[in-house]
Amino acid sequence: MGVESKLGNLGILTTTIEKAVNWARANACWPLGFGLACCAIEFMSTQASHYDLARFGMELVRGSPRQSDLIIVSGRLTRKMAPVLRRLYDQMPEPKYIIAMGDCAACGGVFNNYAIVQGVDEIVPVDVYVAGCPPRPEALIDGILKLQEKIRRSRPLREAREEASKVHA
Amino acid sequence: MPDPIADTLKSRFGDAIRNVVEFRAETTIHVRPDAIIEVCTFLRDDPAALYNFLSDVSAVDVWPDEPRFQVNYHLYSMAHNRRLRLKVSVRDGQSIPSVTGVWPAANWFERETYDLFGVKFDHHPDLRRLLLPDDYLGHPMRRDAPLVVEEVEFTHNYGEVEASKPYAKE
């Protein structure tokens, strides 16, 4: 019951380029280590052996935005930290994704005050919001699976073509 | 029992010492703003005081009362194991002398007080914001500063709040 039994001796598999690209992107989405508060502790335990984020191809938390595809904003973002998040986001190569982990990152949470950004979507475009204060590792994993679903459903080539036709038009 | 140094201060500085309050074994001395440097220098150097450690400088906003700010100096004497609090009342816009020349530790405390309350310290070596971003407008710990930055979202005002939110462009 593996891919061998389906293929027989042919050794050939047909798919679309988009599906192959999405498969690669979704299953090796390396997050940037961007811990801001207590959510980062949950993120660390999600990534560590007990919950084992490696099952989803995301075990490698990178220290450099140039080597990562995903920022998990884990915690409340202060107004002073906001330019840093934006700069890190701008330094990441395309395609890039953002998960707003926890209530603080999603909407400011309980911190409706002068110091905290009321949702990181003011600063960067967010793909998945994970609710919770902090979210349990299961919730974060669910958010990650949602992101992978979103990546698999995306049509990168069609989007690129539309983008190109917009430029020519 | 009030701190024994209180009487010495009163006889030495006269009018500059406005009031001495003793509450729950804590001594608070109200000092006139223009005398703060002399009082602090005396408290640091006098053998009976030796308040050589400045543990905090902060402020209290008592708006709408005037003068609206009370700047607090918390001192500790390592030699005598005693603590003392100095209070200076300041009006909005009025500046007080910096005590960075007496205790270098005052540098960041006074920057923080300026940052959050807008109290200005004269002759401070580097009076910039400490905690908030440099382009921040206003002083958030003042009592007349807005308590929340965003109206709380409910079902009945969801649309309005959502429309005013600054979302990032892709």
GROMACS .gro file of N, CA and C in nm, chain B:
model
  510
  170MET      N    1   0.830   5.648   6.386
  170MET     CA    2   0.928   5.755   6.408
  170MET      C    3   0.980   5.806   6.273
  171PRO      N    4   0.972   5.937   6.250
  171PRO     CA    5   1.021   5.989   6.123
  171PRO      C    6   1.171   5.971   6.112
  172ASP      N    7   1.215   5.972   5.989
  172ASP     CA    8   1.358   5.963   5.963
  172ASP      C    9   1.430   6.077   6.036
  173PRO      N   10   1.535   6.049   6.117
  173PRO     CA   11   1.604   6.155   6.193
  173PRO      C   12   1.658   6.266   6.104
  174ILE      N   13   1.677   6.235   5.974
  174ILE     CA   14   1.736   6.337   5.887
  174ILE      C   15   1.634   6.448   5.856
  175ALA      N   16   1.504   6.420   5.880
  175ALA     CA   17   1.402   6.519   5.845
  175ALA      C   18   1.422   6.649   5.921
  176ASP      N   19   1.452   6.638   6.051
  176ASP     CA   20   1.471   6.760   6.131
  176ASP      C   21   1.594   6.837   6.085
  177THR      N   22   1.700   6.765   6.055
  177THR     CA   23   1.820   6.829   6.005
  177THR      C   24   1.790   6.907   5.877
  178LEU      N   25   1.714   6.841   5.787
  178LEU     CA   26   1.680   6.908   5.660
  178LEU      C   27   1.600   7.035   5.686
  179LYS      N   28   1.503   7.024   5.780
  179LYS     CA   29   1.417   7.140   5.808
  179LYS      C   30   1.499   7.257   5.859
  180SER      N   31   1.590   7.230   5.953
  180SER     CA   32   1.668   7.340   6.009
  180SER      C   33   1.768   7.393   5.907
  181ARG      N   34   1.816   7.308   5.819
  181ARG     CA   35   1.918   7.351   5.725
  181ARG      C   36   1.858   7.422   5.603
  182PHE      N   37   1.746   7.369   5.551
  182PHE     CA   38   1.692   7.425   5.426
  182PHE      C   39   1.567   7.511   5.446
  183GLY      N   40   1.511   7.512   5.566
  183GLY     CA   41   1.402   7.603   5.596
  183GLY      C   42   1.281   7.586   5.506
  184ASP      N   43   1.248   7.692   5.431
  184ASP     CA   44   1.129   7.695   5.346
  184ASP      C   45   1.130   7.589   5.236
  185ALA      N   46   1.247   7.550   5.194
  185ALA     CA   47   1.255   7.456   5.083
  185ALA      C   48   1.196   7.320   5.120
  186ILE      N   49   1.190   7.288   5.248
  186ILE     CA   50   1.125   7.165   5.294
  186ILE      C   51   0.982   7.201   5.331
  187ARG      N   52   0.888   7.157   5.249
  187ARG     CA   53   0.750   7.203   5.267
  187ARG      C   54   0.675   7.123   5.371
  188ASN      N   55   0.707   6.996   5.379
  188ASN     CA   56   0.622   6.908   5.457
  188ASN      C   57   0.696   6.776   5.480
  189VAL      N   58   0.675   6.716   5.595
  189VAL     CA   59   0.729   6.583   5.621
  189VAL      C   60   0.613   6.493   5.661
  190VAL      N   61   0.595   6.385   5.590
  190VAL     CA   62   0.483   6.294   5.616
  190VAL      C   63   0.539   6.160   5.657
  191GLU      N   64   0.482   6.106   5.765
  191GLU     CA   65   0.523   5.973   5.810
  191GLU      C   66   0.402   5.883   5.797
  192PHE      N   67   0.411   5.778   5.716
  192PHE     CA   68   0.298   5.688   5.699
  192PHE      C   69   0.349   5.545   5.688
  193ARG      N   70   0.302   5.462   5.780
  193ARG     CA   71   0.341   5.320   5.782
  193ARG      C   72   0.492   5.304   5.772
  194ALA      N   73   0.561   5.376   5.858
  194ALA     CA   74   0.707   5.368   5.872
  194ALA      C   75   0.781   5.413   5.746
  195GLU      N   76   0.709   5.486   5.657
  195GLU     CA   77   0.778   5.542   5.541
  195GLU      C   78   0.779   5.693   5.553
  196THR      N   79   0.894   5.753   5.534
  196THR     CA   80   0.906   5.897   5.545
  196THR      C   81   0.904   5.960   5.407
  197THR      N   82   0.817   6.059   5.391
  197THR     CA   83   0.810   6.132   5.265
  197THR      C   84   0.836   6.279   5.294
  198ILE      N   85   0.928   6.338   5.220
  198ILE     CA   86   0.962   6.477   5.241
  198ILE      C   87   0.927   6.556   5.115
  199HIS      N   88   0.840   6.655   5.128
  199HIS     CA   89   0.805   6.739   5.014
  199HIS      C   90   0.906   6.852   5.002
  200VAL      N   91   0.962   6.865   4.884
  200VAL     CA   92   1.071   6.960   4.863
  200VAL      C   93   1.030   7.058   4.755
  201ARG      N   94   1.071   7.184   4.770
  201ARG     CA   95   1.043   7.283   4.667
  201ARG      C   96   1.128   7.251   4.544
  202PRO      N   97   1.074   7.267   4.420
  202PRO     CA   98   1.146   7.223   4.300
  202PRO      C   99   1.285   7.283   4.287
  203ASP      N  100   1.303   7.413   4.318
  203ASP     CA  101   1.432   7.475   4.293
  203ASP      C  102   1.540   7.429   4.391
  204ALA      N  103   1.501   7.361   4.502
  204ALA     CA  104   1.600   7.320   4.601
  204ALA      C  105   1.639   7.174   4.589
  205ILE      N  106   1.585   7.104   4.488
  205ILE     CA  107   1.600   6.959   4.487
  205ILE      C  108   1.747   6.917   4.476
  206ILE      N  109   1.827   6.991   4.397
  206ILE     CA  110   1.968   6.951   4.381
  206ILE      C  111   2.042   6.963   4.514
  207GLU      N  112   2.023   7.078   4.585
  207GLU     CA  113   2.094   7.098   4.712
  207GLU      C  114   2.053   6.992   4.812
  208VAL      N  115   1.923   6.965   4.820
  208VAL     CA  116   1.874   6.866   4.917
  208VAL      C  117   1.931   6.728   4.884
  209CYS      N  118   1.930   6.693   4.757
  209CYS     CA  119   1.979   6.560   4.717
  209CYS      C  120   2.129   6.548   4.744
  210THR      N  121   2.204   6.652   4.711
  210THR     CA  122   2.347   6.647   4.735
  210THR      C  123   2.376   6.632   4.884
  211PHE      N  124   2.300   6.707   4.965
  211PHE     CA  125   2.319   6.696   5.111
  211PHE      C  126   2.286   6.555   5.158
  212LEU      N  127   2.174   6.501   5.109
  212LEU     CA  128   2.133   6.367   5.154
  212LEU      C  129   2.234   6.260   5.110
  213ARG      N  130   2.299   6.283   4.999
  213ARG     CA  131   2.396   6.185   4.954
  213ARG      C  132   2.523   6.191   5.039
  214ASP      N  133   2.566   6.314   5.075
  214ASP     CA  134   2.699   6.330   5.132
  214ASP      C  135   2.703   6.339   5.284
  215ASP      N  136   2.593   6.380   5.347
  215ASP     CA  137   2.597   6.399   5.492
  215ASP      C  138   2.619   6.265   5.563
  216PRO      N  139   2.712   6.259   5.657
  216PRO     CA  140   2.742   6.130   5.724
  216PRO      C  141   2.622   6.071   5.796
  217ALA      N  142   2.529   6.154   5.840
  217ALA     CA  143   2.411   6.100   5.908
  217ALA      C  144   2.307   6.047   5.810
  218ALA      N  145   2.322   6.080   5.681
  218ALA     CA  146   2.223   6.039   5.582
  218ALA      C  147   2.281   5.932   5.489
  219LEU      N  148   2.379   5.970   5.411
  219LEU     CA  149   2.447   5.880   5.317
  219LEU      C  150   2.349   5.804   5.226
  220TYR      N  151   2.251   5.877   5.172
  220TYR     CA  152   2.160   5.815   5.075
  220TYR      C  153   2.232   5.805   4.941
  221ASN      N  154   2.313   5.702   4.929
  221ASN     CA  155   2.401   5.692   4.812
  221ASN      C  156   2.338   5.616   4.697
  222PHE      N  157   2.217   5.564   4.716
  222PHE     CA  158   2.156   5.483   4.610
  222PHE      C  159   2.019   5.539   4.574
  223LEU      N  160   2.005   5.580   4.449
  223LEU     CA  161   1.876   5.630   4.400
  223LEU      C  162   1.803   5.511   4.339
  224SER      N  163   1.700   5.461   4.406
  224SER     CA  164   1.639   5.339   4.351
  224SER      C  165   1.530   5.368   4.249
  225ASP      N  166   1.467   5.486   4.252
  225ASP     CA  167   1.367   5.513   4.149
  225ASP      C  168   1.336   5.661   4.141
  226VAL      N  169   1.305   5.706   4.021
  226VAL     CA  170   1.243   5.837   4.002
  226VAL      C  171   1.119   5.811   3.918
  227SER      N  172   1.006   5.861   3.965
  227SER     CA  173   0.884   5.843   3.889
  227SER      C  174   0.795   5.963   3.916
  228ALA      N  175   0.674   5.960   3.861
  228ALA     CA  176   0.584   6.072   3.883
  228ALA      C  177   0.443   6.020   3.905
  229VAL      N  178   0.361   6.104   3.966
  229VAL     CA  179   0.218   6.076   3.983
  229VAL      C  180   0.143   6.193   3.923
  230ASP      N  181   0.042   6.163   3.844
  230ASP     CA  182  -0.040   6.269   3.787
  230ASP      C  183  -0.166   6.281   3.872
  231VAL      N  184  -0.188   6.398   3.931
  231VAL     CA  185  -0.306   6.416   4.016
  231VAL      C  186  -0.408   6.507   3.949
  232TRP      N  187  -0.401   6.516   3.815
  232TRP     CA  188  -0.496   6.595   3.738
  232TRP      C  189  -0.639   6.559   3.780
  233PRO      N  190  -0.733   6.652   3.795
  233PRO     CA  191  -0.723   6.794   3.758
  233PRO      C  192  -0.672   6.884   3.870
  234ASP      N  193  -0.616   6.831   3.978
  234ASP     CA  194  -0.557   6.917   4.080
  234ASP      C  195  -0.433   6.987   4.025
  235GLU      N  196  -0.398   7.097   4.087
  235GLU     CA  197  -0.276   7.167   4.050
  235GLU      C  198  -0.191   7.187   4.173
  236PRO      N  199  -0.059   7.181   4.163
  236PRO     CA  200   0.019   7.138   4.047
  236PRO      C  201   0.000   6.989   4.019
  237ARG      N  202  -0.008   6.956   3.893
  237ARG     CA  203  -0.062   6.824   3.861
  237ARG      C  204   0.037   6.708   3.873
  238PHE      N  205   0.167   6.734   3.867
  238PHE     CA  206   0.261   6.621   3.877
  238PHE      C  207   0.334   6.622   4.011
  239GLN      N  208   0.346   6.504   4.069
  239GLN     CA  209   0.433   6.487   4.185
  239GLN      C  210   0.545   6.394   4.143
  240VAL      N  211   0.666   6.448   4.134
  240VAL     CA  212   0.781   6.364   4.099
  240VAL      C  213   0.837   6.304   4.227
  241ASN      N  214   0.851   6.172   4.226
  241ASN     CA  215   0.899   6.100   4.345
  241ASN      C  216   1.042   6.055   4.325
  242TYR      N  217   1.121   6.072   4.429
  242TYR     CA  218   1.259   6.019   4.430
  242TYR      C  219   1.266   5.920   4.545
  243HIS      N  220   1.298   5.796   4.515
  243HIS     CA  221   1.312   5.695   4.619
  243HIS      C  222   1.460   5.673   4.645
  244LEU      N  223   1.502   5.701   4.767
  244LEU     CA  224   1.643   5.692   4.802
  244LEU      C  225   1.666   5.576   4.899
  245TYR      N  226   1.787   5.524   4.894
  245TYR     CA  227   1.824   5.418   4.988
  245TYR      C  228   1.965   5.446   5.040
  246SER      N  229   1.978   5.435   5.170
  246SER     CA  230   2.109   5.453   5.230
  246SER      C  231   2.167   5.316   5.261
  247MET      N  232   2.270   5.279   5.189
  247MET     CA  233   2.330   5.147   5.214
  247MET      C  234   2.400   5.145   5.349
  248ALA      N  235   2.456   5.260   5.390
  248ALA     CA  236   2.530   5.265   5.515
  248ALA      C  237   2.437   5.246   5.635
  249HIS      N  238   2.318   5.309   5.630
  249HIS     CA  239   2.228   5.306   5.746
  249HIS      C  240   2.108   5.214   5.725
  250ASN      N  241   2.098   5.152   5.609
  250ASN     CA  242   1.984   5.066   5.575
  250ASN      C  243   1.852   5.139   5.599
  251ARG      N  244   1.839   5.257   5.541
  251ARG     CA  245   1.717   5.337   5.555
  251ARG      C  246   1.670   5.381   5.418
  252ARG      N  247   1.538   5.397   5.407
  252ARG     CA  248   1.482   5.445   5.281
  252ARG      C  249   1.412   5.577   5.304
  253LEU      N  250   1.407   5.659   5.197
  253LEU     CA  251   1.349   5.791   5.207
  253LEU      C  252   1.284   5.826   5.074
  254ARG      N  253   1.172   5.898   5.082
  254ARG     CA  254   1.106   5.940   4.960
  254ARG      C  255   1.100   6.092   4.956
  255LEU      N  256   1.142   6.150   4.845
  255LEU     CA  257   1.130   6.294   4.825
  255LEU      C  258   1.019   6.318   4.723
  256LYS      N  259   0.939   6.421   4.747
  256LYS     CA  260   0.834   6.454   4.652
  256LYS      C  261   0.849   6.598   4.607
  257VAL      N  262   0.834   6.620   4.477
  257VAL     CA  263   0.841   6.754   4.422
  257VAL      C  264   0.717   6.775   4.337
  258SER      N  265   0.643   6.884   4.363
  258SER     CA  266   0.523   6.912   4.285
  258SER      C  267   0.557   7.005   4.168
  259VAL      N  268   0.506   6.969   4.050
  259VAL     CA  269   0.537   7.044   3.929
  259VAL      C  270   0.409   7.071   3.852
  260ARG      N  271   0.397   7.193   3.801
  260ARG     CA  272   0.285   7.224   3.712
  260ARG      C  273   0.315   7.171   3.572
  261ASP      N  274   0.211   7.158   3.492
  261ASP     CA  275   0.230   7.114   3.353
  261ASP      C  276   0.312   7.219   3.280
  262GLY      N  277   0.416   7.175   3.211
  262GLY     CA  278   0.500   7.268   3.137
  262GLY      C  279   0.615   7.324   3.217
  263GLN      N  280   0.607   7.314   3.350
  263GLN     CA  281   0.717   7.361   3.434
  263GLN      C  282   0.826   7.254   3.434
  264SER      N  283   0.953   7.296   3.433
  264SER     CA  284   1.060   7.197   3.436
  264SER      C  285   1.129   7.202   3.572
  265ILE      N  286   1.190   7.090   3.609
  265ILE     CA  287   1.262   7.085   3.736
  265ILE      C  288   1.406   7.046   3.708
  266PRO      N  289   1.499   7.078   3.798
  266PRO     CA  290   1.639   7.044   3.775
  266PRO      C  291   1.660   6.893   3.774
  267SER      N  292   1.748   6.848   3.686
  267SER     CA  293   1.780   6.707   3.682
  267SER      C  294   1.878   6.672   3.793
  268VAL      N  295   1.862   6.553   3.853
  268VAL     CA  296   1.956   6.512   3.957
  268VAL      C  297   2.062   6.415   3.901
  269THR      N  298   2.079   6.414   3.769
  269THR     CA  299   2.181   6.326   3.711
  269THR      C  300   2.321   6.361   3.762
  270GLY      N  301   2.340   6.489   3.799
  270GLY     CA  302   2.471   6.527   3.852
  270GLY      C  303   2.496   6.471   3.992
  271VAL      N  304   2.389   6.438   4.064
  271VAL     CA  305   2.403   6.383   4.199
  271VAL      C  306   2.415   6.232   4.193
  272TRP      N  307   2.318   6.168   4.126
  272TRP     CA  308   2.324   6.024   4.104
  272TRP      C  309   2.314   6.000   3.953
  273PRO      N  310   2.417   5.946   3.890
  273PRO     CA  311   2.407   5.919   3.746
  273PRO      C  312   2.290   5.826   3.712
  274ALA      N  313   2.245   5.746   3.808
  274ALA     CA  314   2.134   5.653   3.784
  274ALA      C  315   2.006   5.727   3.744
  275ALA      N  316   1.999   5.856   3.775
  275ALA     CA  317   1.877   5.931   3.746
  275ALA      C  318   1.854   5.947   3.596
  276ASN      N  319   1.957   5.926   3.517
  276ASN     CA  320   1.949   5.951   3.373
  276ASN      C  321   1.828   5.883   3.310
  277TRP      N  322   1.821   5.750   3.319
  277TRP     CA  323   1.712   5.677   3.251
  277TRP      C  324   1.581   5.693   3.325
  278PHE      N  325   1.585   5.707   3.459
  278PHE     CA  326   1.460   5.729   3.534
  278PHE      C  327   1.393   5.857   3.486
  279GLU      N  328   1.473   5.962   3.469
  279GLU     CA  329   1.415   6.090   3.428
  279GLU      C  330   1.369   6.085   3.283
  280ARG      N  331   1.443   6.009   3.202
  280ARG     CA  332   1.397   5.991   3.064
  280ARG      C  333   1.262   5.920   3.061
  281GLU      N  334   1.246   5.817   3.146
  281GLU     CA  335   1.120   5.744   3.151
  281GLU      C  336   1.007   5.836   3.198
  282THR      N  337   1.036   5.918   3.301
  282THR     CA  338   0.934   6.009   3.353
  282THR      C  339   0.895   6.111   3.247
  283TYR      N  340   0.994   6.159   3.173
  283TYR     CA  341   0.964   6.252   3.065
  283TYR      C  342   0.881   6.182   2.956
  284ASP      N  343   0.919   6.060   2.925
  284ASP     CA  344   0.852   5.984   2.820
  284ASP      C  345   0.705   5.963   2.851
  285LEU      N  346   0.675   5.919   2.972
  285LEU     CA  347   0.539   5.878   3.005
  285LEU      C  348   0.453   5.992   3.059
  286PHE      N  349   0.515   6.093   3.123
  286PHE     CA  350   0.437   6.201   3.184
  286PHE      C  351   0.459   6.337   3.118
  287GLY      N  352   0.571   6.354   3.048
  287GLY     CA  353   0.600   6.484   2.989
  287GLY      C  354   0.657   6.585   3.086
  288VAL      N  355   0.711   6.538   3.199
  288VAL     CA  356   0.779   6.629   3.291
  288VAL      C  357   0.920   6.655   3.237
  289LYS      N  358   0.955   6.782   3.225
  289LYS     CA  359   1.086   6.814   3.167
  289LYS      C  360   1.189   6.835   3.277
  290PHE      N  361   1.310   6.785   3.255
  290PHE     CA  362   1.419   6.799   3.352
  290PHE      C  363   1.528   6.886   3.293
  291ASP      N  364   1.558   6.996   3.362
  291ASP     CA  365   1.660   7.088   3.312
  291ASP      C  366   1.799   7.028   3.325
  292HIS      N  367   1.883   7.055   3.227
  292HIS     CA  368   2.024   7.014   3.227
  292HIS      C  369   2.041   6.862   3.232
  293HIS      N  370   1.940   6.792   3.181
  293HIS     CA  371   1.957   6.647   3.165
  293HIS      C  372   2.046   6.625   3.043
  294PRO      N  373   2.145   6.532   3.052
  294PRO     CA  374   2.238   6.518   2.940
  294PRO      C  375   2.172   6.470   2.810
  295ASP      N  376   2.060   6.397   2.819
  295ASP     CA  377   2.007   6.333   2.698
  295ASP      C  378   1.859   6.304   2.719
  296LEU      N  379   1.777   6.410   2.719
  296LEU     CA  380   1.636   6.391   2.754
  296LEU      C  381   1.556   6.351   2.631
  297ARG      N  382   1.564   6.221   2.595
  297ARG     CA  383   1.484   6.166   2.485
  297ARG      C  384   1.384   6.068   2.544
  298ARG      N  385   1.292   6.020   2.459
  298ARG     CA  386   1.202   5.914   2.502
  298ARG      C  387   1.284   5.789   2.530
  299LEU      N  388   1.238   5.711   2.629
  299LEU     CA  389   1.313   5.590   2.664
  299LEU      C  390   1.239   5.465   2.617
  300LEU      N  391   1.109   5.455   2.648
  300LEU     CA  392   1.036   5.332   2.622
  300LEU      C  393   0.957   5.337   2.492
  301LEU      N  394   0.894   5.450   2.466
  301LEU     CA  395   0.805   5.459   2.350
  301LEU      C  396   0.884   5.492   2.225
  302PRO      N  397   0.824   5.466   2.107
  302PRO     CA  398   0.893   5.500   1.983
  302PRO      C  399   0.920   5.651   1.976
  303ASP      N  400   1.028   5.688   1.906
  303ASP     CA  401   1.068   5.829   1.902
  303ASP      C  402   0.961   5.919   1.842
  304ASP      N  403   0.879   5.863   1.750
  304ASP     CA  404   0.780   5.947   1.683
  304ASP      C  405   0.645   5.946   1.756
  305TYR      N  406   0.640   5.891   1.876
  305TYR     CA  407   0.515   5.886   1.951
  305TYR      C  408   0.472   6.027   1.990
  306LEU      N  409   0.343   6.055   1.980
  306LEU     CA  410   0.290   6.186   2.018
  306LEU      C  411   0.218   6.173   2.152
  307GLY      N  412   0.246   6.266   2.243
  307GLY     CA  413   0.176   6.266   2.371
  307GLY      C  414   0.249   6.187   2.477
  308HIS      N  415   0.189   6.180   2.596
  308HIS     CA  416   0.250   6.113   2.710
  308HIS      C  417   0.142   6.026   2.774
  309PRO      N  418   0.148   5.893   2.753
  309PRO     CA  419   0.034   5.807   2.780
  309PRO      C  420  -0.003   5.790   2.927
  310MET      N  421   0.087   5.816   3.022
  310MET     CA  422   0.051   5.793   3.162
  310MET      C  423  -0.019   5.913   3.225
  311ARG      N  424  -0.036   6.020   3.149
  311ARG     CA  425  -0.117   6.131   3.202
  311ARG      C  426  -0.261   6.087   3.216
  312ARG      N  427  -0.326   6.142   3.316
  312ARG     CA  428  -0.463   6.095   3.341
  312ARG      C  429  -0.560   6.139   3.233
  313ASP      N  430  -0.527   6.243   3.159
  313ASP     CA  431  -0.617   6.285   3.053
  313ASP      C  432  -0.582   6.220   2.919
  314ALA      N  433  -0.485   6.128   2.918
  314ALA     CA  434  -0.457   6.054   2.795
  314ALA      C  435  -0.566   5.949   2.775
  315PRO      N  436  -0.600   5.917   2.650
  315PRO     CA  437  -0.707   5.818   2.629
  315PRO      C  438  -0.671   5.682   2.686
  316LEU      N  439  -0.769   5.617   2.748
  316LEU     CA  440  -0.744   5.489   2.815
  316LEU      C  441  -0.725   5.376   2.714
  317VAL      N  442  -0.804   5.377   2.608
  317VAL     CA  443  -0.794   5.273   2.506
  317VAL      C  444  -0.763   5.339   2.373
  318VAL      N  445  -0.702   5.265   2.284
  318VAL     CA  446  -0.670   5.322   2.154
  318VAL      C  447  -0.775   5.287   2.051
  319GLU      N  448  -0.854   5.186   2.077
  319GLU     CA  449  -0.951   5.140   1.977
  319GLU      C  450  -1.082   5.111   2.049
  320GLU      N  451  -1.191   5.154   1.989
  320GLU     CA  452  -1.320   5.124   2.047
  320GLU      C  453  -1.340   4.973   2.050
  321VAL      N  454  -1.399   4.923   2.157
  321VAL     CA  455  -1.418   4.779   2.170
  321VAL      C  456  -1.526   4.734   2.073
  322GLU      N  457  -1.497   4.625   2.001
  322GLU     CA  458  -1.589   4.577   1.897
  322GLU      C  459  -1.701   4.493   1.956
  323PHE      N  460  -1.823   4.528   1.923
  323PHE     CA  461  -1.938   4.443   1.952
  323PHE      C  462  -2.011   4.419   1.820
  324THR      N  463  -2.120   4.341   1.825
  324THR     CA  464  -2.192   4.317   1.700
  324THR      C  465  -2.255   4.446   1.648
  325HIS      N  466  -2.297   4.537   1.742
  325HIS     CA  467  -2.369   4.655   1.694
  325HIS      C  468  -2.278   4.762   1.635
  326ASN      N  469  -2.148   4.760   1.666
  326ASN     CA  470  -2.061   4.862   1.607
  326ASN      C  471  -1.946   4.799   1.528
  327TYR      N  472  -1.962   4.672   1.493
  327TYR     CA  473  -1.854   4.598   1.425
  327TYR      C  474  -1.811   4.670   1.298
  328GLY      N  475  -1.911   4.713   1.218
  328GLY     CA  476  -1.880   4.775   1.089
  328GLY      C  477  -1.799   4.902   1.104
  329GLU      N  478  -1.840   4.988   1.196
  329GLU     CA  479  -1.770   5.116   1.215
  329GLU      C  480  -1.625   5.095   1.255
  330VAL      N  481  -1.604   5.009   1.357
  330VAL     CA  482  -1.468   4.988   1.406
  330VAL      C  483  -1.383   4.926   1.297
  331GLU      N  484  -1.442   4.829   1.226
  331GLU     CA  485  -1.369   4.758   1.121
  331GLU      C  486  -1.328   4.856   1.010
  332ALA      N  487  -1.418   4.951   0.978
  332ALA     CA  488  -1.388   5.045   0.871
  332ALA      C  489  -1.275   5.140   0.909
  333SER      N  490  -1.258   5.165   1.039
  333SER     CA  491  -1.154   5.260   1.080
  333SER      C  492  -1.020   5.192   1.104
  334LYS      N  493  -1.014   5.060   1.093
  334LYS     CA  494  -0.889   4.990   1.121
  334LYS      C  495  -0.792   5.003   1.005
  335PRO      N  496  -0.665   5.031   1.033
  335PRO     CA  497  -0.567   5.047   0.926
  335PRO      C  498  -0.505   4.912   0.887
  336TYR      N  499  -0.563   4.844   0.789
  336TYR     CA  500  -0.508   4.715   0.749
  336TYR      C  501  -0.390   4.733   0.655
  337ALA      N  502  -0.297   4.640   0.664
  337ALA     CA  503  -0.177   4.646   0.579
  337ALA      C  504  -0.214   4.608   0.437
  338LYS      N  505  -0.149   4.675   0.343
  338LYS     CA  506  -0.166   4.638   0.203
  338LYS      C  507  -0.079   4.518   0.173
  339GLU      N  508  -0.122   4.433   0.079
  339GLU     CA  509  -0.044   4.315   0.041
  339GLU      C  510   0.094   4.354  -0.010
   0.00000   0.00000   0.00000
